[in-house]
PDB file of C-alpha atoms in Angstrom:
ATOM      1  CA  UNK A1006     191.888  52.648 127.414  1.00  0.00           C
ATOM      2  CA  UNK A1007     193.512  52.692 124.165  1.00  0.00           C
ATOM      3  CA  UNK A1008     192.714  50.162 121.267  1.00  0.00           C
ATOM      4  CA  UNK A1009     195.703  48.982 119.489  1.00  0.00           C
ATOM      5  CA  UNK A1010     194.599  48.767 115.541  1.00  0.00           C
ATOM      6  CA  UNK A1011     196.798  47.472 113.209  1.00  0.00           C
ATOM      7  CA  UNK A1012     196.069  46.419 109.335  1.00  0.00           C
ATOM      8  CA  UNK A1013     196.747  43.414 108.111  1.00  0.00           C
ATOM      9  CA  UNK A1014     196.901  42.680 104.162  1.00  0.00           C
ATOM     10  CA  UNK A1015     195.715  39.159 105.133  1.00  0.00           C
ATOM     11  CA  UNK A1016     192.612  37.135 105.201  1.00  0.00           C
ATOM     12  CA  UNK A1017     191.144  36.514 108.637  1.00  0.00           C
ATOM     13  CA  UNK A1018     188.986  34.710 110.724  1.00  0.00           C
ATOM     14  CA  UNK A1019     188.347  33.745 114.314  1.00  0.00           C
ATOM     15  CA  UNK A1020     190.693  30.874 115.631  1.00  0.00           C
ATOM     16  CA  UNK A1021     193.255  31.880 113.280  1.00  0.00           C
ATOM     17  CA  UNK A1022     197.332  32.274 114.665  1.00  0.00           C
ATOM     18  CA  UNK A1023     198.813  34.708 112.150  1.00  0.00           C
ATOM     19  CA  UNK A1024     202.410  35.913 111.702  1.00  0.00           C
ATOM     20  CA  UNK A1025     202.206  40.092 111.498  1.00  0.00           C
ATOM     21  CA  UNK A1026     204.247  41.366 108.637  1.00  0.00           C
ATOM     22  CA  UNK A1027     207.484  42.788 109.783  1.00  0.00           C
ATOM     23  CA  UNK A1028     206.738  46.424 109.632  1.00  0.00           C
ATOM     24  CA  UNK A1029     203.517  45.801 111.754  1.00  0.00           C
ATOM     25  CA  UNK A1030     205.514  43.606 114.156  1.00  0.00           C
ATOM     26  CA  UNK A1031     208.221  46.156 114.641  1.00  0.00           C
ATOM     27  CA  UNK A1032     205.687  48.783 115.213  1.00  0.00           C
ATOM     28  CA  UNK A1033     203.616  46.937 117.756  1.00  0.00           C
ATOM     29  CA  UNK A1034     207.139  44.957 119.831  1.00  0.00           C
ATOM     30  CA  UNK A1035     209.272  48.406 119.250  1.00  0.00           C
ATOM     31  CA  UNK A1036     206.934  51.455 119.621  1.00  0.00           C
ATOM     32  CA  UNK A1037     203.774  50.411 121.224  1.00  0.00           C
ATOM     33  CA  UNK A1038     205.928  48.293 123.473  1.00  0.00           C
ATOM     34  CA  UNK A1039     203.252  45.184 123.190  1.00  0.00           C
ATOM     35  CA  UNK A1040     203.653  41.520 125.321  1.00  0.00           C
ATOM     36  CA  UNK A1041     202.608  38.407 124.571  1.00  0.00           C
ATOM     37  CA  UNK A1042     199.220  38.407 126.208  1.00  0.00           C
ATOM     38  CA  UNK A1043     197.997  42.000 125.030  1.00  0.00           C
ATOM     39  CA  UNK A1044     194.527  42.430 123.160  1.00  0.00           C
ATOM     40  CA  UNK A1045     194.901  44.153 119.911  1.00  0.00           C
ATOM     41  CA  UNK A1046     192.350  44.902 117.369  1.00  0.00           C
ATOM     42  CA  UNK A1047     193.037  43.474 113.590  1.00  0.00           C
ATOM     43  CA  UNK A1048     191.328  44.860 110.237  1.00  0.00           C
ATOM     44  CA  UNK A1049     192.275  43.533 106.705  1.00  0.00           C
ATOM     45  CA  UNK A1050     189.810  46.714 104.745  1.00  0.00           C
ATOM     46  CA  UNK A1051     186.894  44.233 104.929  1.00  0.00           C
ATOM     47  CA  UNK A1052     184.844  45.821 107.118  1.00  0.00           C
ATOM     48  CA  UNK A1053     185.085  44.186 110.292  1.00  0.00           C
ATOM     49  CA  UNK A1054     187.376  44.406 113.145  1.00  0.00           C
ATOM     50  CA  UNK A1055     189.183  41.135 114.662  1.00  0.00           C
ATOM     51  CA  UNK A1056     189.921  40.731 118.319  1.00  0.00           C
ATOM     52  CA  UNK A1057     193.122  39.269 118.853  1.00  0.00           C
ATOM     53  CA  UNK A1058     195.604  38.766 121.092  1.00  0.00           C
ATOM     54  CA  UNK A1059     199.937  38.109 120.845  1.00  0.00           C
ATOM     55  CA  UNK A1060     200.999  35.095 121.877  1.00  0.00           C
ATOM     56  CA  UNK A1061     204.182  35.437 120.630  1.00  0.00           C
ATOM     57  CA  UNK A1062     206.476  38.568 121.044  1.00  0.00           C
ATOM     58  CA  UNK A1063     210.071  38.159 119.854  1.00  0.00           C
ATOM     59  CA  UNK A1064     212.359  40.605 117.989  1.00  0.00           C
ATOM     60  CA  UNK A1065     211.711  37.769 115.019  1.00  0.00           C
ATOM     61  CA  UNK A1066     208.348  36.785 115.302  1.00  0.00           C
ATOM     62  CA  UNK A1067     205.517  38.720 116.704  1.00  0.00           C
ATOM     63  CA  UNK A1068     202.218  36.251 116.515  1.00  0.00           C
ATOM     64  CA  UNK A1069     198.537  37.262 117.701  1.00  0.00           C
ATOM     65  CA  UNK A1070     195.478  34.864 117.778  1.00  0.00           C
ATOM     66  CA  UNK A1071     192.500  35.843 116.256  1.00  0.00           C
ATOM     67  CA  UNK A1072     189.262  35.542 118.866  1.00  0.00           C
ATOM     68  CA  UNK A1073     186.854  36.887 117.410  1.00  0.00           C
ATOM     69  CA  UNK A1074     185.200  39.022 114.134  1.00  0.00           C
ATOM     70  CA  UNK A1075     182.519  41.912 114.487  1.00  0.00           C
ATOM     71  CA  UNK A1076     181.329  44.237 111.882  1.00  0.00           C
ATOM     72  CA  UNK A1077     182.577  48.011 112.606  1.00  0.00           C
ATOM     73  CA  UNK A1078     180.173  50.384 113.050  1.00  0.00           C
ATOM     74  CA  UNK A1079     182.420  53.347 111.795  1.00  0.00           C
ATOM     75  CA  UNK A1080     181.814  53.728 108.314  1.00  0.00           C
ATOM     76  CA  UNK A1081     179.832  56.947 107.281  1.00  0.00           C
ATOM     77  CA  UNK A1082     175.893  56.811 106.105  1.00  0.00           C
ATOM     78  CA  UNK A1083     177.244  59.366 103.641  1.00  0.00           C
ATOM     79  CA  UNK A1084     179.303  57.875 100.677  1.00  0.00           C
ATOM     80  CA  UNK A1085     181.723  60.690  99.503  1.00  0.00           C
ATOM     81  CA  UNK A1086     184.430  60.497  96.627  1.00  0.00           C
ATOM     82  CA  UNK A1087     186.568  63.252  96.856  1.00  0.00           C
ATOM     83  CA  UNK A1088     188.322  64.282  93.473  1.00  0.00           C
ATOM     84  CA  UNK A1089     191.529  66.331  94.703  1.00  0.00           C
ATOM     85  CA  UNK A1090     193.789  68.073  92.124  1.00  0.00           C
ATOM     86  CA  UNK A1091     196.957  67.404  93.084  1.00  0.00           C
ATOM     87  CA  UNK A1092     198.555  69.692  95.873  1.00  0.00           C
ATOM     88  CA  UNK A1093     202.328  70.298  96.744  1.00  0.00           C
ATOM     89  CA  UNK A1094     204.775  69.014  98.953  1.00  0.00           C
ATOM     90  CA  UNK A1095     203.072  67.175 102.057  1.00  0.00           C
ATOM     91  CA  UNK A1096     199.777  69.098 101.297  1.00  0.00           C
ATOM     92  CA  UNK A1097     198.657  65.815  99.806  1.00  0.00           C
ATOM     93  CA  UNK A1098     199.162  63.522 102.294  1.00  0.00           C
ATOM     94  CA  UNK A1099     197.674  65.557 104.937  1.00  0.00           C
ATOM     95  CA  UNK A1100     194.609  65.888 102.777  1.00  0.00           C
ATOM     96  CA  UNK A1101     194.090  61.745 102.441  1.00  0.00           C
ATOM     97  CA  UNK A1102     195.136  61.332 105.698  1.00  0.00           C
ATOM     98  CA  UNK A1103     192.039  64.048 106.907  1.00  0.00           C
ATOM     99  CA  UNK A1104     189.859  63.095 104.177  1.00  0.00           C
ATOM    100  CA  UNK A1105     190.244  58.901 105.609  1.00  0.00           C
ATOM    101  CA  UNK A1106     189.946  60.370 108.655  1.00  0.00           C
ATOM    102  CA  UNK A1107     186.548  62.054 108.487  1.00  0.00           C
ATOM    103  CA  UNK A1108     185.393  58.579 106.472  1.00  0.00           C
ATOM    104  CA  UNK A1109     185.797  59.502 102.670  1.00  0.00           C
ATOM    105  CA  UNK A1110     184.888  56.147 100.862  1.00  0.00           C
ATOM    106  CA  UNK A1111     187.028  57.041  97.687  1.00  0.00           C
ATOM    107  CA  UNK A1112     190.067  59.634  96.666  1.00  0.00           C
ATOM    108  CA  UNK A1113     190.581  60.488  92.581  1.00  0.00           C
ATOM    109  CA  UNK A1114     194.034  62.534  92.611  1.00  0.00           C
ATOM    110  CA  UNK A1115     193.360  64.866  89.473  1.00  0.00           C
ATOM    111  CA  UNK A1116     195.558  66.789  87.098  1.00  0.00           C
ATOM    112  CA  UNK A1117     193.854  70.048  86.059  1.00  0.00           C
ATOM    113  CA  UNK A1118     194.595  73.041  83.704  1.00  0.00           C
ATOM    114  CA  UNK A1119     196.600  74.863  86.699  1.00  0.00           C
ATOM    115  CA  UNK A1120     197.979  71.791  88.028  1.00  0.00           C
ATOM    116  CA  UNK A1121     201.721  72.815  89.343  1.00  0.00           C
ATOM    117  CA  UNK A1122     202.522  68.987  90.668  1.00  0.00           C
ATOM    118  CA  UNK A1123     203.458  66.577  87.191  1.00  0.00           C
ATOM    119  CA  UNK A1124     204.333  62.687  88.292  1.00  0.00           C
ATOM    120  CA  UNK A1125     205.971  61.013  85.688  1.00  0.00           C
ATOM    121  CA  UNK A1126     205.496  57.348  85.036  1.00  0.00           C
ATOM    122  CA  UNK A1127     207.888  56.111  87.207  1.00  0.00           C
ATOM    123  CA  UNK A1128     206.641  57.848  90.291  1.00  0.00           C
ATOM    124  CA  UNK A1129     202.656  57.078  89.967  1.00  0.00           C
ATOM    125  CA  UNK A1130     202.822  53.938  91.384  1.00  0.00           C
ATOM    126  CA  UNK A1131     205.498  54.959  93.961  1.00  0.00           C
ATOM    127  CA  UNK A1132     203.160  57.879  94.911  1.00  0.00           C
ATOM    128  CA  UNK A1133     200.106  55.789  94.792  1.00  0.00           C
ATOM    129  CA  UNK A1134     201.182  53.348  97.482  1.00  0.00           C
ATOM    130  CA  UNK A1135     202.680  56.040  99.912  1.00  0.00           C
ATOM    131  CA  UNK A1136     199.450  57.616  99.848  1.00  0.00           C
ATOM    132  CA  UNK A1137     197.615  53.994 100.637  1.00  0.00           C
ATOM    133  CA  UNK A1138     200.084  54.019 103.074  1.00  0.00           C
ATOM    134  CA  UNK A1139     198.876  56.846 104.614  1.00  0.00           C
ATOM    135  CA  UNK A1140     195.170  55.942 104.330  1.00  0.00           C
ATOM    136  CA  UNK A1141     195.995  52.889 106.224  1.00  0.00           C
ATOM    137  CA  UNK A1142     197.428  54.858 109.407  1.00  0.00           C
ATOM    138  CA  UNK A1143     194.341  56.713 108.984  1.00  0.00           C
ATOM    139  CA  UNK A1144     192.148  53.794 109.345  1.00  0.00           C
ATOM    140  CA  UNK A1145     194.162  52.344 112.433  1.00  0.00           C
ATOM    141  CA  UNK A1146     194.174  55.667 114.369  1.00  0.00           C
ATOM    142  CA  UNK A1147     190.351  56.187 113.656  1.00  0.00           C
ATOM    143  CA  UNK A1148     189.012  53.010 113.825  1.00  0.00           C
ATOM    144  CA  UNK A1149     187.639  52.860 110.193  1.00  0.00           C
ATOM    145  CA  UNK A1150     187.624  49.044 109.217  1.00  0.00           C
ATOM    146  CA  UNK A1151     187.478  50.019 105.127  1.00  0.00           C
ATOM    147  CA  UNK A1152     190.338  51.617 102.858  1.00  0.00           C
ATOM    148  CA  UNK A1153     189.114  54.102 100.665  1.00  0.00           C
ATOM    149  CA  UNK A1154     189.954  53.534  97.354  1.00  0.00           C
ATOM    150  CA  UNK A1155     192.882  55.763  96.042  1.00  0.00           C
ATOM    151  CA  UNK A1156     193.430  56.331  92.270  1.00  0.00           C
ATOM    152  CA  UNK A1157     196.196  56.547  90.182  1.00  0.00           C
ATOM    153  CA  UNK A1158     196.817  60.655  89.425  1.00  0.00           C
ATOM    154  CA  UNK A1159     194.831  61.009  86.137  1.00  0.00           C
ATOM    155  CA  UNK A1160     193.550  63.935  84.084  1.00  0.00           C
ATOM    156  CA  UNK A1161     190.229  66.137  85.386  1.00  0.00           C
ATOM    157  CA  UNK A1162     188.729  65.024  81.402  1.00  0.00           C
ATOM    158  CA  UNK A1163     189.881  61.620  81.925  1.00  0.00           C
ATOM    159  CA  UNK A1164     187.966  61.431  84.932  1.00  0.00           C
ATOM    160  CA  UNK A1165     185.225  63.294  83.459  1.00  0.00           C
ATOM    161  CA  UNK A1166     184.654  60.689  80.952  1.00  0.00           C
ATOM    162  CA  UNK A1167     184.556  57.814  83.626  1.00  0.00           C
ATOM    163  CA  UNK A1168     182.152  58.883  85.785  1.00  0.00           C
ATOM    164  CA  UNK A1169     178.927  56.461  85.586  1.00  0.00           C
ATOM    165  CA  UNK A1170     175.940  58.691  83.942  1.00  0.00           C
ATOM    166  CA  UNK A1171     174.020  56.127  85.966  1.00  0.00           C
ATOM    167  CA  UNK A1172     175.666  57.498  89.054  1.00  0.00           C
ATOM    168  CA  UNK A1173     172.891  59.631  91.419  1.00  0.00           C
ATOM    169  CA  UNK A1174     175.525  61.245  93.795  1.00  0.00           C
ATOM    170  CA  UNK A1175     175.246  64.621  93.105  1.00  0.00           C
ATOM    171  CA  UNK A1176     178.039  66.471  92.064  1.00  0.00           C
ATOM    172  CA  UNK A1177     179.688  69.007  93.361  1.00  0.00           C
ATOM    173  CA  UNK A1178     183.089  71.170  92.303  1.00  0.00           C
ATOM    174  CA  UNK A1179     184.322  73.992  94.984  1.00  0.00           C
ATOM    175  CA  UNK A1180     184.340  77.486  93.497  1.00  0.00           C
ATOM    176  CA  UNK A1181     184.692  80.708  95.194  1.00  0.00           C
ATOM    177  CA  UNK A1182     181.785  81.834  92.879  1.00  0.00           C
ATOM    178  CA  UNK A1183     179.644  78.847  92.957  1.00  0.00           C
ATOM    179  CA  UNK A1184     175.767  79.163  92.723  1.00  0.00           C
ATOM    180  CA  UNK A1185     174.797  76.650  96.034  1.00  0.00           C
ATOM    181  CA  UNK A1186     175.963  77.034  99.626  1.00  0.00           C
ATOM    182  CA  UNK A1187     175.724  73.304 101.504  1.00  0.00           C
ATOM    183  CA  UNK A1188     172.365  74.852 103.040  1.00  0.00           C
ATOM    184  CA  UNK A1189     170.821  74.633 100.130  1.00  0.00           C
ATOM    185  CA  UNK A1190     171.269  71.010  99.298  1.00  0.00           C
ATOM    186  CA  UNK A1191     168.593  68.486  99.631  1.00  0.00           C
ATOM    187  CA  UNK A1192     169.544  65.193 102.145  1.00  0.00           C
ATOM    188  CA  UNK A1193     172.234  63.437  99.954  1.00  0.00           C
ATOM    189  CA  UNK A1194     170.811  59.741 100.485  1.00  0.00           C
ATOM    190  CA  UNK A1195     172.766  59.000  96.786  1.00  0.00           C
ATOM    191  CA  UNK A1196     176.188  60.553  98.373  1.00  0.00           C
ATOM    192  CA  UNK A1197     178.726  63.115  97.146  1.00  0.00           C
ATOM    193  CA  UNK A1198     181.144  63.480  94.449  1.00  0.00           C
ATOM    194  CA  UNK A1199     183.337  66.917  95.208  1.00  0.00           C
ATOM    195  CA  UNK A1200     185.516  68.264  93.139  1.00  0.00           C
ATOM    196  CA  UNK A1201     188.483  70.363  94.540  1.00  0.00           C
ATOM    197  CA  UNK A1202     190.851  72.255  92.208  1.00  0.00           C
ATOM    198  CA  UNK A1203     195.378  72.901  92.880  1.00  0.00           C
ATOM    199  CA  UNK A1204     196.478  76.147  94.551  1.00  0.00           C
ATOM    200  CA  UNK A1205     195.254  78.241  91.784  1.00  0.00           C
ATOM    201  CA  UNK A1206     191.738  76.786  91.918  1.00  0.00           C
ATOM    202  CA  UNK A1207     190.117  75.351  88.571  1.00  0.00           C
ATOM    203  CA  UNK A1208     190.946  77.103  85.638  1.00  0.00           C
ATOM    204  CA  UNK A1209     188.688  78.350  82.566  1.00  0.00           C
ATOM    205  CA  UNK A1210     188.562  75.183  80.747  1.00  0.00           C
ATOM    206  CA  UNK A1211     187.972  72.865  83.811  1.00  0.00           C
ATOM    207  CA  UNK A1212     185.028  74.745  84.888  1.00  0.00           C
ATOM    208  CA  UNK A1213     183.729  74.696  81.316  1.00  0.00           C
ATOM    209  CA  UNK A1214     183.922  70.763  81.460  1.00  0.00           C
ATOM    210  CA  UNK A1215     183.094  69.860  85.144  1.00  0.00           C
ATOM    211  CA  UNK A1216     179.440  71.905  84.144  1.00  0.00           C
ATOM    212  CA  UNK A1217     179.223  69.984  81.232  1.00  0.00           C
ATOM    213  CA  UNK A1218     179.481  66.707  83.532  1.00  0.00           C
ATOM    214  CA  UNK A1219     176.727  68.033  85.543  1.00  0.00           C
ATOM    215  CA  UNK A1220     179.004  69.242  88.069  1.00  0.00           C
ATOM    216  CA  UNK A1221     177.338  72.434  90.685  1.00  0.00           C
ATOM    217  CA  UNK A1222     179.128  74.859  91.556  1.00  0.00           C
ATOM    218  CA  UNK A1223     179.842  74.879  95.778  1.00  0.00           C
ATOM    219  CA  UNK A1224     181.078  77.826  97.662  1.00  0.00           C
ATOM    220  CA  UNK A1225     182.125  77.598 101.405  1.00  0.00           C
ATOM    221  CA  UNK A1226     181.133  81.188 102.716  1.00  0.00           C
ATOM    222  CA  UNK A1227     182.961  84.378 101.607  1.00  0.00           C
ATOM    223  CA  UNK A1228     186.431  83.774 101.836  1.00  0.00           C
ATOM    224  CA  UNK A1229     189.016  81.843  99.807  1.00  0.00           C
ATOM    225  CA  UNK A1230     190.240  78.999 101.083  1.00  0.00           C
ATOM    226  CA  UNK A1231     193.114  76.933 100.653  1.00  0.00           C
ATOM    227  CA  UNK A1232     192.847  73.778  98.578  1.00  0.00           C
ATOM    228  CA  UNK A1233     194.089  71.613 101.665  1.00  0.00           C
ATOM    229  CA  UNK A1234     191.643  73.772 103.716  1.00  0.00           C
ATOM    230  CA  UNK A1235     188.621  73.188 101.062  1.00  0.00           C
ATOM    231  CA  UNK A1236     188.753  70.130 100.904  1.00  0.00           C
ATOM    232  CA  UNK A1237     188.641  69.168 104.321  1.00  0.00           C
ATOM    233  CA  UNK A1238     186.262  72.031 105.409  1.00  0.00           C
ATOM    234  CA  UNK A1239     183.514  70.727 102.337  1.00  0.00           C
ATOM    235  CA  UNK A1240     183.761  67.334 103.713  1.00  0.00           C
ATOM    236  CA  UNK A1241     182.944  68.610 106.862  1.00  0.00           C
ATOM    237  CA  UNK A1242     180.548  70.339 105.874  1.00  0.00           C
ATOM    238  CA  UNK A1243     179.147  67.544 104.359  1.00  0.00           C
ATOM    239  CA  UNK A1244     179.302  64.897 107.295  1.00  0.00           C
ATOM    240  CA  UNK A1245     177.715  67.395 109.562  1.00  0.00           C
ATOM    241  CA  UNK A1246     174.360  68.529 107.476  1.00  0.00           C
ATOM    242  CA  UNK A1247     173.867  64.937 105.654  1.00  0.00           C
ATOM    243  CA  UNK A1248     176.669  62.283 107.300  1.00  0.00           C
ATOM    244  CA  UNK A1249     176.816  61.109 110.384  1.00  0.00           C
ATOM    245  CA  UNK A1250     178.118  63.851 112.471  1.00  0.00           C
TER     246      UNK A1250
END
């Protein structure tokens, strides 16, 4: 049987009657067709998961009743951040949405030297929350209980410069010629930063500065993959040698 999941930007606790916002409410009344009476799950990004139940299902009010508060067990041993130059059209989307999916803990949209996508000011924050958005539907529909944590777009040196020295993940940028195959890494018990360039790949000067941040170069097997592709195949990858696949 299905388990209705739906986030709630809201604190919560068993005992609790809350009111769900009125996107949520339409969604569960109007699509999933739910009664006053129905178990649903609830999840604020906290963690844990919240059985619940509506006892209230009008066209104006849609109310559940919290029951009870577990800890989910779906969030990955491995910790990955995945640094994604920016892709076109829906590409990016369907890469947070995948990336949530398969339990990526953070998601640094880059700007690199062959970057085609530019958002000016006025769209970043616009952008930002659509792809939160999307990270959210990705966390209902898989049963994470934890957001990852989605960047503004910023610049690969900006970046660069913020990541902690102190930081043990080891770092890893996707190249066609890179030097290690995911074979050849030790078990990541500190997790994974990856690094995945635009539609052109990394250019000259990224490459130049991602090795100077300690940054190894990955390949994925003889072929050239797609950034959307990359991406999700690394992660993958990844899960499967040193996750929890």
């Amino acid at each position: 049987m299905r388990v209705v999941r739906i986030y709630i930007d809201h604190v919560l606790a068993a005992g609790d009657e809350i009111a769900l916002p009125a996107q949520a409410a339409t969604h569960a009344v109007r699509v999933l067709r739910l009664r006053a009476g129905d178990a649903l799950t609830l999840f604020n990004g906290d963690g844990c998961d919240y059985d619940a139940e509506l006892v209230l299902a009008s066209p104006r009010d849609v109310r559940a009743r919290i029951l009870d508060g577990r800890r989910a067990e779906t969030e990955p041993l491995l910790r990955i951040t995945l640094a994604q130059a920016l892709a076109r059209g829906e590409k990016m989307d369907w890469i947070v949405q995948k990336a949530t999916e398969l339990g990526v803990a953070r998601i640094v949209p880059l700007v690199t030297e062959r970057s085609e996508v530019r958002l000016d000011a006025a769209r970043v924050d616009q952008r930002v929350a659509h792809w939160r958005a999307v990270g959210i539907g990705a966390c209902e529909q898989s049963g994470r209980a934890c957001l990852p944590d989605i960047s503004a777009p910023q610049s690969l040196e900006t970046w660069l410069a913020s990541v902690e020295r102190s930081d043990d993940a080891i770092r890893l940028a996707l190249l066609p010629a890179g030097e290690i195959s995911p074979h050849d890494l030790d078990t990541l018990t500190n997790g994974a930063i990856l690094a995945v360039g635009p539609e052109g790949g990394f250019g000259e000067r990224d490459i130049v500065a991602l090795r100077a941040a300690g940054f190894h170069g990955l390949k994925l097997g003889p072929r050239v993959l797609r950034t959307e592709t990359a991406s999700i195949a690394a992660i993958a990858v990844l899960q499967t040698l040193h996750g929890d696949f």
